[in-house]
Each structure stands twice: as structure tokens, then as C-alpha cells.
PDB file of C-alpha atoms in Angstrom:
ATOM      1  CA  UNK A   1     123.210 152.335 187.469  1.00 52.00           C
ATOM      2  CA  UNK A   2     126.701 152.773 186.786  1.00 56.00           C
ATOM      3  CA  UNK A   3     127.863 153.804 183.330  1.00 53.00           C
ATOM      4  CA  UNK A   4     130.720 152.093 181.872  1.00 55.00           C
ATOM      5  CA  UNK A   5     133.193 155.091 182.103  1.00 48.00           C
ATOM      6  CA  UNK A   6     132.120 155.712 185.678  1.00 59.00           C
ATOM      7  CA  UNK A   7     134.306 154.458 188.588  1.00 66.00           C
ATOM      8  CA  UNK A   8     132.866 151.808 190.809  1.00 75.00           C
ATOM      9  CA  UNK A   9     131.308 153.220 194.159  1.00 75.00           C
ATOM     10  CA  UNK A  10     132.987 152.938 197.476  1.00 81.00           C
ATOM     11  CA  UNK A  11     131.507 153.042 201.224  1.00 85.00           C
ATOM     12  CA  UNK A  12     132.979 154.621 204.042  1.00 85.00           C
ATOM     13  CA  UNK A  13     131.896 153.429 207.382  1.00 87.00           C
ATOM     14  CA  UNK A  14     133.410 155.144 210.423  1.00 83.00           C
ATOM     15  CA  UNK A  15     134.526 152.480 213.277  1.00 77.00           C
ATOM     16  CA  UNK A  16     134.888 155.177 215.933  1.00 87.00           C
ATOM     17  CA  UNK A  17     132.044 157.857 216.377  1.00 90.00           C
ATOM     18  CA  UNK A  18     133.250 161.470 215.803  1.00 92.00           C
ATOM     19  CA  UNK A  19     132.018 164.190 218.466  1.00 94.00           C
ATOM     20  CA  UNK A  20     130.223 167.120 217.194  1.00 94.00           C
ATOM     21  CA  UNK A  21     129.598 169.949 219.574  1.00 94.00           C
ATOM     22  CA  UNK A  22     125.995 170.941 220.255  1.00 93.00           C
ATOM     23  CA  UNK A  23     124.337 174.118 221.356  1.00 92.00           C
ATOM     24  CA  UNK A  24     124.346 172.979 224.996  1.00 91.00           C
ATOM     25  CA  UNK A  25     127.659 173.546 226.744  1.00 90.00           C
ATOM     26  CA  UNK A  26     130.062 170.756 227.778  1.00 89.00           C
ATOM     27  CA  UNK A  27     128.084 168.050 225.949  1.00 91.00           C
ATOM     28  CA  UNK A  28     128.695 166.642 222.135  1.00 93.00           C
ATOM     29  CA  UNK A  29     126.886 164.313 219.839  1.00 94.00           C
ATOM     30  CA  UNK A  30     128.681 161.053 219.014  1.00 94.00           C
ATOM     31  CA  UNK A  31     128.021 160.876 215.455  1.00 94.00           C
ATOM     32  CA  UNK A  32     128.739 157.680 213.178  1.00 93.00           C
ATOM     33  CA  UNK A  33     128.461 158.330 209.532  1.00 93.00           C
ATOM     34  CA  UNK A  34     127.897 155.670 206.502  1.00 91.00           C
ATOM     35  CA  UNK A  35     128.779 157.283 203.151  1.00 89.00           C
ATOM     36  CA  UNK A  36     128.528 155.706 199.660  1.00 88.00           C
ATOM     37  CA  UNK A  37     130.359 157.765 196.984  1.00 82.00           C
ATOM     38  CA  UNK A  38     132.125 157.533 193.736  1.00 81.00           C
ATOM     39  CA  UNK A  39     135.399 159.180 192.730  1.00 82.00           C
ATOM     40  CA  UNK A  40     135.962 161.177 189.552  1.00 76.00           C
ATOM     41  CA  UNK A  41     137.634 159.988 186.500  1.00 68.00           C
ATOM     42  CA  UNK A  42     140.431 162.230 187.930  1.00 68.00           C
ATOM     43  CA  UNK A  43     141.486 161.145 191.404  1.00 67.00           C
ATOM     44  CA  UNK A  44     143.349 162.912 193.935  1.00 70.00           C
ATOM     45  CA  UNK A  45     145.411 161.419 196.923  1.00 72.00           C
ATOM     46  CA  UNK A  46     143.901 160.748 200.226  1.00 78.00           C
ATOM     47  CA  UNK A  47     140.288 161.123 198.556  1.00 82.00           C
ATOM     48  CA  UNK A  48     138.157 159.177 200.866  1.00 85.00           C
ATOM     49  CA  UNK A  49     139.692 161.064 203.566  1.00 86.00           C
ATOM     50  CA  UNK A  50     138.140 164.311 202.065  1.00 86.00           C
ATOM     51  CA  UNK A  51     134.885 162.688 201.590  1.00 86.00           C
ATOM     52  CA  UNK A  52     134.621 161.828 205.198  1.00 88.00           C
ATOM     53  CA  UNK A  53     136.094 165.300 206.416  1.00 89.00           C
ATOM     54  CA  UNK A  54     133.694 167.239 204.211  1.00 88.00           C
ATOM     55  CA  UNK A  55     130.276 165.393 205.787  1.00 89.00           C
ATOM     56  CA  UNK A  56     131.783 166.005 209.234  1.00 92.00           C
ATOM     57  CA  UNK A  57     132.388 169.694 208.743  1.00 91.00           C
ATOM     58  CA  UNK A  58     128.877 169.996 207.472  1.00 91.00           C
ATOM     59  CA  UNK A  59     127.403 167.912 209.971  1.00 92.00           C
ATOM     60  CA  UNK A  60     129.113 169.725 212.628  1.00 93.00           C
ATOM     61  CA  UNK A  61     127.719 173.213 211.673  1.00 93.00           C
ATOM     62  CA  UNK A  62     124.258 171.896 211.643  1.00 93.00           C
ATOM     63  CA  UNK A  63     124.579 170.328 215.067  1.00 94.00           C
ATOM     64  CA  UNK A  64     125.670 173.544 216.713  1.00 94.00           C
ATOM     65  CA  UNK A  65     122.230 174.750 216.390  1.00 94.00           C
ATOM     66  CA  UNK A  66     120.496 171.858 218.454  1.00 95.00           C
ATOM     67  CA  UNK A  67     120.291 171.500 222.113  1.00 93.00           C
ATOM     68  CA  UNK A  68     121.227 168.056 223.577  1.00 91.00           C
ATOM     69  CA  UNK A  69     117.755 166.758 224.263  1.00 91.00           C
ATOM     70  CA  UNK A  70     116.954 167.413 220.346  1.00 93.00           C
ATOM     71  CA  UNK A  71     119.307 164.751 219.188  1.00 93.00           C
ATOM     72  CA  UNK A  72     116.917 162.858 217.020  1.00 94.00           C
ATOM     73  CA  UNK A  73     115.722 166.375 215.288  1.00 94.00           C
ATOM     74  CA  UNK A  74     119.434 166.993 215.066  1.00 94.00           C
ATOM     75  CA  UNK A  75     120.141 163.787 213.024  1.00 94.00           C
ATOM     76  CA  UNK A  76     117.256 164.062 210.751  1.00 94.00           C
ATOM     77  CA  UNK A  77     118.393 167.584 209.898  1.00 94.00           C
ATOM     78  CA  UNK A  78     121.994 166.637 208.968  1.00 93.00           C
ATOM     79  CA  UNK A  79     120.715 163.441 207.114  1.00 92.00           C
ATOM     80  CA  UNK A  80     118.494 165.683 204.989  1.00 90.00           C
ATOM     81  CA  UNK A  81     121.268 168.245 204.214  1.00 88.00           C
ATOM     82  CA  UNK A  82     123.795 165.424 203.541  1.00 85.00           C
ATOM     83  CA  UNK A  83     121.486 164.302 200.959  1.00 79.00           C
ATOM     84  CA  UNK A  84     120.787 167.557 198.971  1.00 73.00           C
ATOM     85  CA  UNK A  85     122.234 168.180 195.499  1.00 63.00           C
ATOM     86  CA  UNK A  86     124.676 170.840 197.083  1.00 64.00           C
ATOM     87  CA  UNK A  87     126.535 168.413 198.984  1.00 61.00           C
ATOM     88  CA  UNK A  88     126.156 165.264 196.861  1.00 62.00           C
ATOM     89  CA  UNK A  89     128.161 166.693 193.899  1.00 66.00           C
ATOM     90  CA  UNK A  90     131.998 167.799 194.186  1.00 69.00           C
ATOM     91  CA  UNK A  91     134.881 168.335 191.701  1.00 70.00           C
ATOM     92  CA  UNK A  92     136.573 165.095 192.850  1.00 72.00           C
ATOM     93  CA  UNK A  93     133.984 162.738 193.826  1.00 76.00           C
ATOM     94  CA  UNK A  94     130.280 162.464 194.102  1.00 80.00           C
ATOM     95  CA  UNK A  95     128.396 161.356 197.321  1.00 81.00           C
ATOM     96  CA  UNK A  96     125.609 158.868 196.315  1.00 82.00           C
ATOM     97  CA  UNK A  97     124.037 158.601 199.894  1.00 84.00           C
ATOM     98  CA  UNK A  98     125.085 159.507 203.207  1.00 87.00           C
ATOM     99  CA  UNK A  99     123.623 158.882 206.618  1.00 91.00           C
ATOM    100  CA  UNK A 100     124.553 159.892 210.269  1.00 93.00           C
ATOM    101  CA  UNK A 101     123.396 158.418 213.396  1.00 93.00           C
ATOM    102  CA  UNK A 102     123.671 160.536 216.551  1.00 94.00           C
ATOM    103  CA  UNK A 103     123.798 159.393 220.147  1.00 94.00           C
ATOM    104  CA  UNK A 104     124.611 160.681 223.542  1.00 93.00           C
ATOM    105  CA  UNK A 105     126.898 159.041 225.752  1.00 91.00           C
ATOM    106  CA  UNK A 106     126.430 157.677 229.041  1.00 92.00           C
ATOM    107  CA  UNK A 107     128.189 160.488 230.895  1.00 92.00           C
ATOM    108  CA  UNK A 108     126.666 163.156 228.730  1.00 92.00           C
ATOM    109  CA  UNK A 109     123.113 161.622 229.560  1.00 92.00           C
ATOM    110  CA  UNK A 110     123.909 161.685 233.290  1.00 93.00           C
ATOM    111  CA  UNK A 111     125.022 165.401 232.997  1.00 91.00           C
ATOM    112  CA  UNK A 112     122.048 166.112 231.278  1.00 91.00           C
ATOM    113  CA  UNK A 113     119.612 164.682 233.527  1.00 92.00           C
ATOM    114  CA  UNK A 114     121.535 166.530 236.445  1.00 92.00           C
ATOM    115  CA  UNK A 115     121.034 169.972 234.665  1.00 91.00           C
ATOM    116  CA  UNK A 116     117.546 169.137 233.875  1.00 90.00           C
ATOM    117  CA  UNK A 117     116.851 168.388 237.537  1.00 92.00           C
ATOM    118  CA  UNK A 118     118.763 171.332 239.108  1.00 92.00           C
ATOM    119  CA  UNK A 119     116.767 173.667 236.664  1.00 91.00           C
ATOM    120  CA  UNK A 120     113.446 172.134 237.620  1.00 92.00           C
ATOM    121  CA  UNK A 121     114.464 172.579 241.258  1.00 91.00           C
ATOM    122  CA  UNK A 122     115.298 176.483 240.635  1.00 90.00           C
ATOM    123  CA  UNK A 123     111.741 176.704 239.200  1.00 90.00           C
ATOM    124  CA  UNK A 124     110.287 175.090 241.764  1.00 86.00           C
ATOM    125  CA  UNK A 125     111.864 176.756 244.390  1.00 82.00           C
ATOM    126  CA  UNK A 126     111.089 180.010 242.531  1.00 85.00           C
ATOM    127  CA  UNK A 127     107.505 179.107 242.321  1.00 83.00           C
ATOM    128  CA  UNK A 128     107.515 178.400 246.096  1.00 79.00           C
ATOM    129  CA  UNK A 129     108.810 181.914 247.067  1.00 77.00           C
ATOM    130  CA  UNK A 130     106.597 183.613 244.755  1.00 78.00           C
ATOM    131  CA  UNK A 131     103.336 181.724 245.824  1.00 75.00           C
ATOM    132  CA  UNK A 132     104.154 180.236 249.067  1.00 73.00           C
ATOM    133  CA  UNK A 133     106.413 181.839 251.151  1.00 68.00           C
ATOM    134  CA  UNK A 134     105.638 185.238 250.755  1.00 67.00           C
ATOM    135  CA  UNK A 135     102.003 184.195 251.983  1.00 70.00           C
ATOM    136  CA  UNK A 136     102.411 182.945 255.980  1.00 65.00           C
ATOM    137  CA  UNK A 137      98.982 181.254 255.995  1.00 65.00           C
ATOM    138  CA  UNK A 138      99.822 178.937 252.872  1.00 73.00           C
ATOM    139  CA  UNK A 139     103.335 178.258 254.164  1.00 71.00           C
ATOM    140  CA  UNK A 140     101.691 176.921 257.635  1.00 67.00           C
ATOM    141  CA  UNK A 141      99.446 175.111 255.795  1.00 71.00           C
ATOM    142  CA  UNK A 142     102.324 173.499 253.362  1.00 74.00           C
ATOM    143  CA  UNK A 143     104.144 172.430 256.406  1.00 71.00           C
ATOM    144  CA  UNK A 144     100.978 170.853 258.042  1.00 70.00           C
ATOM    145  CA  UNK A 145     100.333 168.784 254.762  1.00 70.00           C
ATOM    146  CA  UNK A 146     103.912 167.364 254.701  1.00 75.00           C
ATOM    147  CA  UNK A 147     103.476 166.109 258.570  1.00 69.00           C
ATOM    148  CA  UNK A 148     102.382 162.572 258.950  1.00 61.00           C
ATOM    149  CA  UNK A 149     100.637 163.049 261.942  1.00 66.00           C
ATOM    150  CA  UNK A 150      99.204 166.721 263.020  1.00 66.00           C
ATOM    151  CA  UNK A 151     101.419 168.645 264.647  1.00 66.00           C
ATOM    152  CA  UNK A 152     101.390 169.766 268.142  1.00 73.00           C
ATOM    153  CA  UNK A 153     100.696 173.376 268.972  1.00 75.00           C
ATOM    154  CA  UNK A 154     104.261 174.149 269.929  1.00 78.00           C
ATOM    155  CA  UNK A 155     105.351 173.144 266.618  1.00 77.00           C
ATOM    156  CA  UNK A 156     102.604 175.212 264.927  1.00 74.00           C
ATOM    157  CA  UNK A 157     103.615 178.072 266.886  1.00 80.00           C
ATOM    158  CA  UNK A 158     106.968 177.917 265.658  1.00 81.00           C
ATOM    159  CA  UNK A 159     105.957 177.809 262.238  1.00 74.00           C
ATOM    160  CA  UNK A 160     103.942 180.985 262.660  1.00 76.00           C
ATOM    161  CA  UNK A 161     106.903 182.906 264.050  1.00 81.00           C
ATOM    162  CA  UNK A 162     108.750 181.653 261.062  1.00 77.00           C
ATOM    163  CA  UNK A 163     106.364 182.810 258.574  1.00 73.00           C
ATOM    164  CA  UNK A 164     106.074 186.260 260.316  1.00 78.00           C
ATOM    165  CA  UNK A 165     110.094 186.518 260.286  1.00 79.00           C
ATOM    166  CA  UNK A 166     109.712 185.505 256.475  1.00 72.00           C
ATOM    167  CA  UNK A 167     107.394 188.406 256.031  1.00 74.00           C
ATOM    168  CA  UNK A 168     109.298 190.976 258.139  1.00 76.00           C
ATOM    169  CA  UNK A 169     112.604 190.076 256.316  1.00 73.00           C
ATOM    170  CA  UNK A 170     110.936 191.172 252.896  1.00 70.00           C
ATOM    171  CA  UNK A 171     109.086 194.118 254.342  1.00 75.00           C
ATOM    172  CA  UNK A 172     112.276 195.388 256.341  1.00 72.00           C
ATOM    173  CA  UNK A 173     115.586 194.076 255.202  1.00 71.00           C
ATOM    174  CA  UNK A 174     115.182 193.720 251.680  1.00 73.00           C
ATOM    175  CA  UNK A 175     113.844 197.425 251.189  1.00 76.00           C
ATOM    176  CA  UNK A 176     117.029 198.639 253.293  1.00 72.00           C
ATOM    177  CA  UNK A 177     119.501 196.399 251.208  1.00 73.00           C
ATOM    178  CA  UNK A 178     118.145 197.763 248.122  1.00 76.00           C
ATOM    179  CA  UNK A 179     118.562 201.224 249.305  1.00 75.00           C
ATOM    180  CA  UNK A 180     122.225 200.670 250.630  1.00 72.00           C
ATOM    181  CA  UNK A 181     123.228 199.095 247.073  1.00 73.00           C
ATOM    182  CA  UNK A 182     122.070 202.217 245.676  1.00 74.00           C
ATOM    183  CA  UNK A 183     124.233 204.388 247.995  1.00 71.00           C
ATOM    184  CA  UNK A 184     127.041 202.049 247.295  1.00 69.00           C
ATOM    185  CA  UNK A 185     126.818 202.887 243.640  1.00 70.00           C
ATOM    186  CA  UNK A 186     127.840 206.376 244.247  1.00 70.00           C
ATOM    187  CA  UNK A 187     131.139 205.207 245.210  1.00 72.00           C
ATOM    188  CA  UNK A 188     133.731 203.533 242.999  1.00 70.00           C
ATOM    189  CA  UNK A 189     136.200 203.057 245.504  1.00 74.00           C
ATOM    190  CA  UNK A 190     136.033 200.342 248.056  1.00 75.00           C
ATOM    191  CA  UNK A 191     137.707 202.657 251.048  1.00 80.00           C
ATOM    192  CA  UNK A 192     135.137 205.265 250.109  1.00 79.00           C
ATOM    193  CA  UNK A 193     132.325 202.297 250.147  1.00 75.00           C
ATOM    194  CA  UNK A 194     133.967 201.303 253.867  1.00 78.00           C
ATOM    195  CA  UNK A 195     133.694 205.084 255.110  1.00 81.00           C
ATOM    196  CA  UNK A 196     130.077 205.483 253.893  1.00 78.00           C
ATOM    197  CA  UNK A 197     129.207 202.298 255.862  1.00 75.00           C
ATOM    198  CA  UNK A 198     130.808 203.691 258.959  1.00 81.00           C
ATOM    199  CA  UNK A 199     129.233 206.943 258.684  1.00 81.00           C
ATOM    200  CA  UNK A 200     125.970 205.046 258.356  1.00 76.00           C
ATOM    201  CA  UNK A 201     126.634 202.931 261.391  1.00 78.00           C
ATOM    202  CA  UNK A 202     127.411 205.863 263.487  1.00 82.00           C
ATOM    203  CA  UNK A 203     124.283 207.626 262.197  1.00 79.00           C
ATOM    204  CA  UNK A 204     122.155 204.676 263.463  1.00 73.00           C
ATOM    205  CA  UNK A 205     124.239 204.641 266.830  1.00 80.00           C
ATOM    206  CA  UNK A 206     123.389 208.338 267.559  1.00 80.00           C
ATOM    207  CA  UNK A 207     119.686 207.880 266.285  1.00 74.00           C
ATOM    208  CA  UNK A 208     119.299 205.011 268.871  1.00 69.00           C
ATOM    209  CA  UNK A 209     121.128 206.742 271.595  1.00 69.00           C
ATOM    210  CA  UNK A 210     118.868 209.814 271.103  1.00 56.00           C
ATOM    211  CA  UNK A 211     115.567 208.140 271.073  1.00 47.00           C
ATOM    212  CA  UNK A 212     115.134 208.494 274.740  1.00 45.00           C
ATOM    213  CA  UNK A 213     115.502 212.162 274.491  1.00 44.00           C
ATOM    214  CA  UNK A 214     112.394 212.830 272.343  1.00 42.00           C
ATOM    215  CA  UNK A 215     110.141 215.760 272.949  1.00 42.00           C
ATOM    216  CA  UNK A 216     107.107 215.199 275.156  1.00 40.00           C
ATOM    217  CA  UNK A 217     104.375 213.805 272.655  1.00 40.00           C
ATOM    218  CA  UNK A 218     106.853 212.428 270.093  1.00 38.00           C
ATOM    219  CA  UNK A 219     107.687 209.191 272.032  1.00 40.00           C
ATOM    220  CA  UNK A 220     107.648 206.145 270.067  1.00 38.00           C
ATOM    221  CA  UNK A 221     105.161 203.326 271.767  1.00 40.00           C
ATOM    222  CA  UNK A 222     106.314 200.538 272.446  1.00 44.00           C
ATOM    223  CA  UNK A 223     105.115 197.599 270.879  1.00 41.00           C
ATOM    224  CA  UNK A 224     102.261 195.690 273.115  1.00 42.00           C
ATOM    225  CA  UNK A 225     103.351 192.164 274.611  1.00 45.00           C
ATOM    226  CA  UNK A 226     100.874 189.763 275.092  1.00 41.00           C
ATOM    227  CA  UNK A 227     101.261 186.873 278.062  1.00 40.00           C
ATOM    228  CA  UNK A 228      98.675 184.674 276.625  1.00 39.00           C
ATOM    229  CA  UNK A 229     100.066 182.233 273.864  1.00 44.00           C
ATOM    230  CA  UNK A 230      99.058 183.063 270.412  1.00 45.00           C
ATOM    231  CA  UNK A 231      96.344 180.725 269.327  1.00 44.00           C
ATOM    232  CA  UNK A 232      97.681 178.294 266.526  1.00 45.00           C
ATOM    233  CA  UNK A 233      96.042 177.791 263.171  1.00 41.00           C
TER     234      UNK A 233
END
């Protein structure tokens, strides 16, 4: 209902979508606005631009709180806000109805799908590292299940050696690198870090060179070697 002294309502339909930044870096919502409004008795120039600019600004503030996958939730939240009394009333006009439609461009959807695939791959690799690769028997069983045909004994033996190498790397090299990182933290200068590395290498060489001169009874026994091939799983 329109009173005789009120001006006729007008409608704004955006022909080109406006880009609204969302919480996902590098991706924007494509927003299309439809606004029905009525000017006040005293109008001002470019009032239609003011109506649209105010709606776009408020929608952009809300869109920043949603990720790209929450496009429908963001659309409902923006429409609810645009219909609230604090937005519908202004000094120069009154907003009768406002609605926005959000969408993602084809490039944004492809980028989002690639990111989700990369994140899923990272989660899968972390799961394998935690539950599979740290247990050699499970690693070998996983390789066997992935084979279409039952593998031969030589291939299983190679997998066994690889599994033992993974365990040895975690048991020996990882603690060594952790300790070396702690040593390097005490030197802020790159030159001092290089000198510390050289000193460590020289100490290891001297220790290796003096290994044959150990006192009687303190010699390190050599690891046993078996000429028999290890049985396959």
C-alpha cells in the first residue's frame, strides 16, 4: 500500500554481478542484487547508486565471515540482514525488499576443488605416515594388497629392506637431525653455523679413525651377516 504523498517504488536489478570477498583466500562470491526501494520526499542526486552501494557494502561485510563452500549459508545470512529494519530505513530512501543471489565462477569452483583435493591428499599422507609407514609389516601388507598378482619373493624382500630403511631413518637420522637443529639454534651467524658443522664433521672423522684402537674388551662387535636369504612374509 502506498499513501498519496509517498513516491512510487523503484527497482534495481544488477546486470553485472558484484564480487564479494569471502573467507577463503583468492576466491570471491559473485553477487547479483535485486532491490525494491522508495525515495523520500526530498531526494538527492545519484540516489539509486547510494541504495545499491549501501546494500553491496553490507553484503560484503557479511560475506567475509564465510568460506567459499558455505555459499548458500552466506546467501541466506545476507538476505536476512538486508531485510532487517536497521537496513531498510534511511534518511533519503526506504528499502522495501532486497535479495542477493550468490554463486561461484567456474574458475573459483575449479580452484576450490583442487584445494580440497590437495588437503585430502595431505590428510591421507599424514594418516599413512602415522599408521602405516611406521609399521613395516603393515607397509608390506599394503604393497601386497595393491598388487594385482601375488608378488615374487625378490620383490617382497625389496619391500622388507625398504620397510627396515624407513624404521632406521626414524630411529637414527631423525633424532640426529633434531639434536643438530638444537645445536644450530645457538649460533645466530651463518659463518658460525658452518664452523660448528665442520667441527662436528672433524670430531666424527676422528671418532671413526680411532675406532680400531679401542682397549681390549671394549671393541664394538660387528653386526652378524647371514648368507641365507631372509624368508619373505
